[in-house]
Amino acid sequence: MLLSSIDREDSRRNMHKFRILLAAFTMLLAPTSGSADTNVLSFEAGTVLREFTSEHGGRDAPEWTALATIDGTTKLGWSSQEGAPFPHECVYEMRSHYSIHAIEIDNRHSDEPSWPGISAAEFTVSGSAVGPTGPFVELFSGRANSGDLTRFESNSPQKVRWIKLSISSNGGDALYTELMELRAFTKETGPNAASTAVSSTYATNWNNFFLQ
């Protein structure tokens, strides 16, 4: 069957529209260039929790678990077990090796001020390029703000894949320590630094988990 000149013109127009839409969609998926600031310590970025020393919620609980420190929201967070000794530690494995230039300790939406001093305070974040048991080198250390977001920058980023968080004090609470979110940022671009859209509800031993 031969196409008329009108049909051929419509076909060319439709193909041209499709190519424009395809190009636009590809641009949306492509990682940005320039001074990117990507959080690579999250579920969405492919990070997994390898180890932790203590959590209040337990594996079947919907909140106050170590896993909640990388869930992308401060609505859920981590709490130590009652009376658990310092340091409180978590080890994370990122999707790939990244040069980490900044971290954020997020104490927003913790139980401050109802529980004064419950927020994580003094901490060390270390990194390893070898494996989850190290050797680790110190990347950041300091004191996080109570009930607020604190960002720490590095002038000499180091390329690591495994991140170890060690919390050595809180603001004074004698029973519990809380942290709502930990983030680690890279300026790298490319496939490894690009987040993949994985929004869905997942069945886990942590109950059904919705990732947006």
Tab-separated table of C-alpha atoms in Angstrom:
chain	number	residue	atom	x	y	z
A	1	MET	CA	0.000	0.000	0.000
A	2	LEU	CA	1.415	3.351	-1.100
A	3	LEU	CA	1.221	6.366	1.200
A	4	SER	CA	-0.179	9.583	-0.176
A	5	SER	CA	1.947	12.731	0.016
A	6	ILE	CA	-0.246	13.933	2.919
A	7	ASP	CA	0.230	10.643	4.776
A	8	ARG	CA	3.992	10.769	4.224
A	9	GLU	CA	4.119	14.350	5.547
A	10	ASP	CA	2.123	13.370	8.656
A	11	SER	CA	4.439	10.441	9.193
A	12	ARG	CA	7.524	12.665	8.978
A	13	ARG	CA	5.986	15.150	11.422
A	14	ASN	CA	5.129	12.408	13.899
A	15	MET	CA	8.627	10.975	13.655
A	16	HIS	CA	10.101	14.441	14.206
A	17	LYS	CA	7.924	14.921	17.311
A	18	PHE	CA	8.986	11.509	18.591
A	19	ARG	CA	12.671	12.373	18.145
A	20	ILE	CA	12.198	15.655	20.043
A	21	LEU	CA	10.416	13.865	22.900
A	22	LEU	CA	13.085	11.161	22.977
A	23	ALA	CA	15.861	13.743	23.117
A	24	ALA	CA	14.105	15.623	25.931
A	25	PHE	CA	13.591	12.403	27.892
A	26	THR	CA	17.252	11.464	27.426
A	27	MET	CA	18.326	14.878	28.714
A	28	LEU	CA	16.184	14.417	31.829
A	29	LEU	CA	17.827	11.076	32.567
A	30	ALA	CA	21.371	12.241	31.886
A	31	PRO	CA	23.498	13.294	34.873
A	32	THR	CA	24.099	17.010	35.154
A	33	SER	CA	27.495	18.498	34.459
A	34	GLY	CA	29.363	21.190	36.320
A	35	SER	CA	29.324	21.559	40.088
A	36	ALA	CA	27.067	18.643	40.952
A	37	ASP	CA	26.306	17.992	44.598
A	38	THR	CA	24.840	14.501	44.749
A	39	ASN	CA	23.964	12.587	47.893
A	40	VAL	CA	25.300	9.082	47.261
A	41	LEU	CA	24.539	7.744	50.756
A	42	SER	CA	20.899	6.771	50.266
A	43	PHE	CA	18.609	3.946	49.179
A	44	GLU	CA	17.937	5.794	45.936
A	45	ALA	CA	21.654	5.991	45.156
A	46	GLY	CA	22.099	2.271	45.821
A	47	THR	CA	23.602	2.387	49.342
A	48	VAL	CA	23.068	-0.563	51.696
A	49	LEU	CA	23.501	-0.802	55.465
A	50	ARG	CA	26.153	-3.398	56.300
A	51	GLU	CA	26.518	-3.251	60.096
A	52	PHE	CA	25.262	-1.385	63.164
A	53	THR	CA	25.887	-1.676	66.901
A	54	SER	CA	22.473	-0.795	68.307
A	55	GLU	CA	18.963	0.217	67.331
A	56	HIS	CA	15.832	0.805	69.366
A	57	GLY	CA	13.295	-0.366	66.806
A	58	GLY	CA	14.621	-3.787	65.822
A	59	ARG	CA	14.387	-5.370	62.377
A	60	ASP	CA	10.581	-5.703	62.414
A	61	ALA	CA	9.902	-2.156	63.632
A	62	PRO	CA	8.648	0.603	61.303
A	63	GLU	CA	10.809	3.282	62.932
A	64	TRP	CA	13.922	4.003	65.026
A	65	THR	CA	16.100	1.635	63.017
A	66	ALA	CA	19.605	2.096	61.637
A	67	LEU	CA	18.235	1.636	58.121
A	68	ALA	CA	16.210	4.829	58.519
A	69	THR	CA	19.386	6.957	58.465
A	70	ILE	CA	19.585	6.570	54.663
A	71	ASP	CA	15.888	6.461	53.702
A	72	GLY	CA	15.877	10.015	52.313
A	73	THR	CA	13.539	11.546	54.886
A	74	THR	CA	13.765	12.898	58.428
A	75	LYS	CA	10.264	11.628	59.191
A	76	LEU	CA	11.893	8.347	60.235
A	77	GLY	CA	15.181	8.018	62.063
A	78	TRP	CA	17.468	5.902	64.204
A	79	SER	CA	17.593	5.580	67.985
A	80	SER	CA	19.980	3.571	70.108
A	81	GLN	CA	18.720	0.913	72.462
A	82	GLU	CA	17.997	2.128	75.974
A	83	GLY	CA	21.267	2.586	77.848
A	84	ALA	CA	23.434	1.307	74.983
A	85	PRO	CA	27.054	2.467	75.457
A	86	PHE	CA	28.956	4.780	73.132
A	87	PRO	CA	30.197	4.708	70.476
A	88	HIS	CA	27.177	3.970	68.304
A	89	GLU	CA	28.366	2.834	64.877
A	90	CYS	CA	26.951	2.091	61.432
A	91	VAL	CA	28.773	0.873	58.325
A	92	TYR	CA	27.343	1.593	54.877
A	93	GLU	CA	28.323	0.359	51.424
A	94	MET	CA	27.748	2.778	48.571
A	95	ARG	CA	27.045	1.813	44.976
A	96	SER	CA	30.577	2.630	43.834
A	97	HIS	CA	33.721	4.497	44.880
A	98	TYR	CA	33.145	8.247	45.261
A	99	SER	CA	35.192	11.280	46.247
A	100	ILE	CA	33.218	12.546	49.230
A	101	HIS	CA	33.549	16.314	49.684
A	102	ALA	CA	30.773	16.930	52.248
A	103	ILE	CA	28.481	15.226	54.720
A	104	GLU	CA	25.331	16.216	56.554
A	105	ILE	CA	24.272	15.138	60.030
A	106	ASP	CA	20.526	15.747	60.225
A	107	ASN	CA	18.934	15.913	63.669
A	108	ARG	CA	15.748	17.620	62.511
A	109	HIS	CA	12.503	15.944	63.658
A	110	SER	CA	14.266	14.087	66.462
A	111	ASP	CA	12.568	14.011	69.881
A	112	GLU	CA	14.192	17.314	70.837
A	113	PRO	CA	13.078	19.290	72.830
A	114	SER	CA	10.738	16.788	74.506
A	115	TRP	CA	13.838	14.700	75.283
A	116	PRO	CA	16.548	17.338	75.784
A	117	GLY	CA	19.988	16.177	74.678
A	118	ILE	CA	18.810	13.126	72.724
A	119	SER	CA	20.300	14.284	69.389
A	120	ALA	CA	23.617	12.856	68.184
A	121	ALA	CA	26.470	15.254	68.984
A	122	GLU	CA	30.167	14.346	68.631
A	123	PHE	CA	30.869	12.047	65.711
A	124	THR	CA	33.457	10.735	63.271
A	125	VAL	CA	32.780	9.697	59.687
A	126	SER	CA	35.470	7.444	58.207
A	127	GLY	CA	35.824	5.884	54.789
A	128	SER	CA	37.413	2.832	53.216
A	129	ALA	CA	38.260	2.029	49.615
A	130	VAL	CA	38.976	-1.612	50.489
A	131	GLY	CA	36.036	-3.186	52.286
A	132	PRO	CA	33.439	-2.989	55.096
A	133	THR	CA	36.009	-3.915	57.738
A	134	GLY	CA	38.509	-1.301	56.622
A	135	PRO	CA	41.097	-0.072	56.910
A	136	PHE	CA	39.229	3.204	57.504
A	137	VAL	CA	40.592	6.731	57.285
A	138	GLU	CA	38.917	9.681	58.987
A	139	LEU	CA	37.000	11.901	56.577
A	140	PHE	CA	35.062	14.200	58.920
A	141	SER	CA	34.673	14.759	62.628
A	142	GLY	CA	32.970	17.353	64.764
A	143	ARG	CA	29.875	18.140	66.761
A	144	ALA	CA	26.408	18.188	65.200
A	145	ASN	CA	23.803	20.764	66.100
A	146	SER	CA	21.047	19.608	68.423
A	147	GLY	CA	17.699	19.238	66.665
A	148	ASP	CA	19.043	20.774	63.447
A	149	LEU	CA	20.950	20.105	60.219
A	150	THR	CA	24.761	20.392	60.261
A	151	ARG	CA	26.930	20.281	57.128
A	152	PHE	CA	30.667	19.606	57.085
A	153	GLU	CA	32.918	20.274	54.071
A	154	SER	CA	36.331	18.863	53.154
A	155	ASN	CA	39.071	20.591	51.168
A	156	SER	CA	40.686	17.246	50.308
A	157	PRO	CA	37.980	14.724	49.326
A	158	GLN	CA	38.969	11.064	49.451
A	159	LYS	CA	37.630	8.349	47.192
A	160	VAL	CA	35.896	5.634	49.226
A	161	ARG	CA	33.064	3.144	48.936
A	162	TRP	CA	32.431	2.122	52.547
A	163	ILE	CA	31.358	4.739	55.104
A	164	LYS	CA	31.605	4.241	58.862
A	165	LEU	CA	29.694	6.533	61.206
A	166	SER	CA	30.776	6.596	64.844
A	167	ILE	CA	28.732	8.660	67.332
A	168	SER	CA	30.652	9.250	70.552
A	169	SER	CA	28.204	11.490	72.441
A	170	ASN	CA	24.789	13.111	72.452
A	171	GLY	CA	23.541	16.334	73.992
A	172	GLY	CA	23.252	14.844	77.452
A	173	ASP	CA	20.365	12.352	77.478
A	174	ALA	CA	21.269	9.404	79.710
A	175	LEU	CA	19.170	6.751	77.957
A	176	TYR	CA	18.934	7.275	74.204
A	177	THR	CA	20.690	8.838	71.212
A	178	GLU	CA	18.876	9.713	67.978
A	179	LEU	CA	19.902	10.566	64.410
A	180	MET	CA	17.383	11.177	61.657
A	181	GLU	CA	19.551	11.158	58.517
A	182	LEU	CA	23.163	10.906	57.324
A	183	ARG	CA	24.168	12.140	53.863
A	184	ALA	CA	27.436	12.058	51.909
A	185	PHE	CA	27.993	14.212	48.822
A	186	THR	CA	30.122	13.940	45.716
A	187	LYS	CA	30.741	16.362	42.865
A	188	GLU	CA	31.347	13.497	40.464
A	189	THR	CA	29.086	13.102	37.448
A	190	GLY	CA	28.380	10.130	35.247
A	191	PRO	CA	26.393	6.880	35.466
A	192	ASN	CA	27.665	5.921	38.920
A	193	ALA	CA	26.654	9.254	40.439
A	194	ALA	CA	23.266	9.381	38.782
A	195	SER	CA	20.275	8.271	40.813
A	196	THR	CA	17.856	5.801	39.267
A	197	ALA	CA	14.125	6.311	39.615
A	198	VAL	CA	13.023	3.462	41.855
A	199	SER	CA	9.812	4.864	43.366
A	200	SER	CA	7.647	1.995	44.547
A	201	THR	CA	6.471	0.065	47.591
A	202	TYR	CA	8.843	-2.728	48.596
A	203	ALA	CA	8.086	-5.677	50.898
A	204	THR	CA	10.940	-6.024	53.393
A	205	ASN	CA	11.540	-7.420	56.855
A	206	TRP	CA	11.153	-3.776	57.888
A	207	ASN	CA	7.459	-3.914	56.827
A	208	ASN	CA	6.272	-2.476	53.491
A	209	PHE	CA	8.572	0.396	52.572
A	210	PHE	CA	7.538	3.180	50.194
A	211	LEU	CA	10.419	4.828	48.355
A	212	GLN	CA	9.569	8.069	46.527
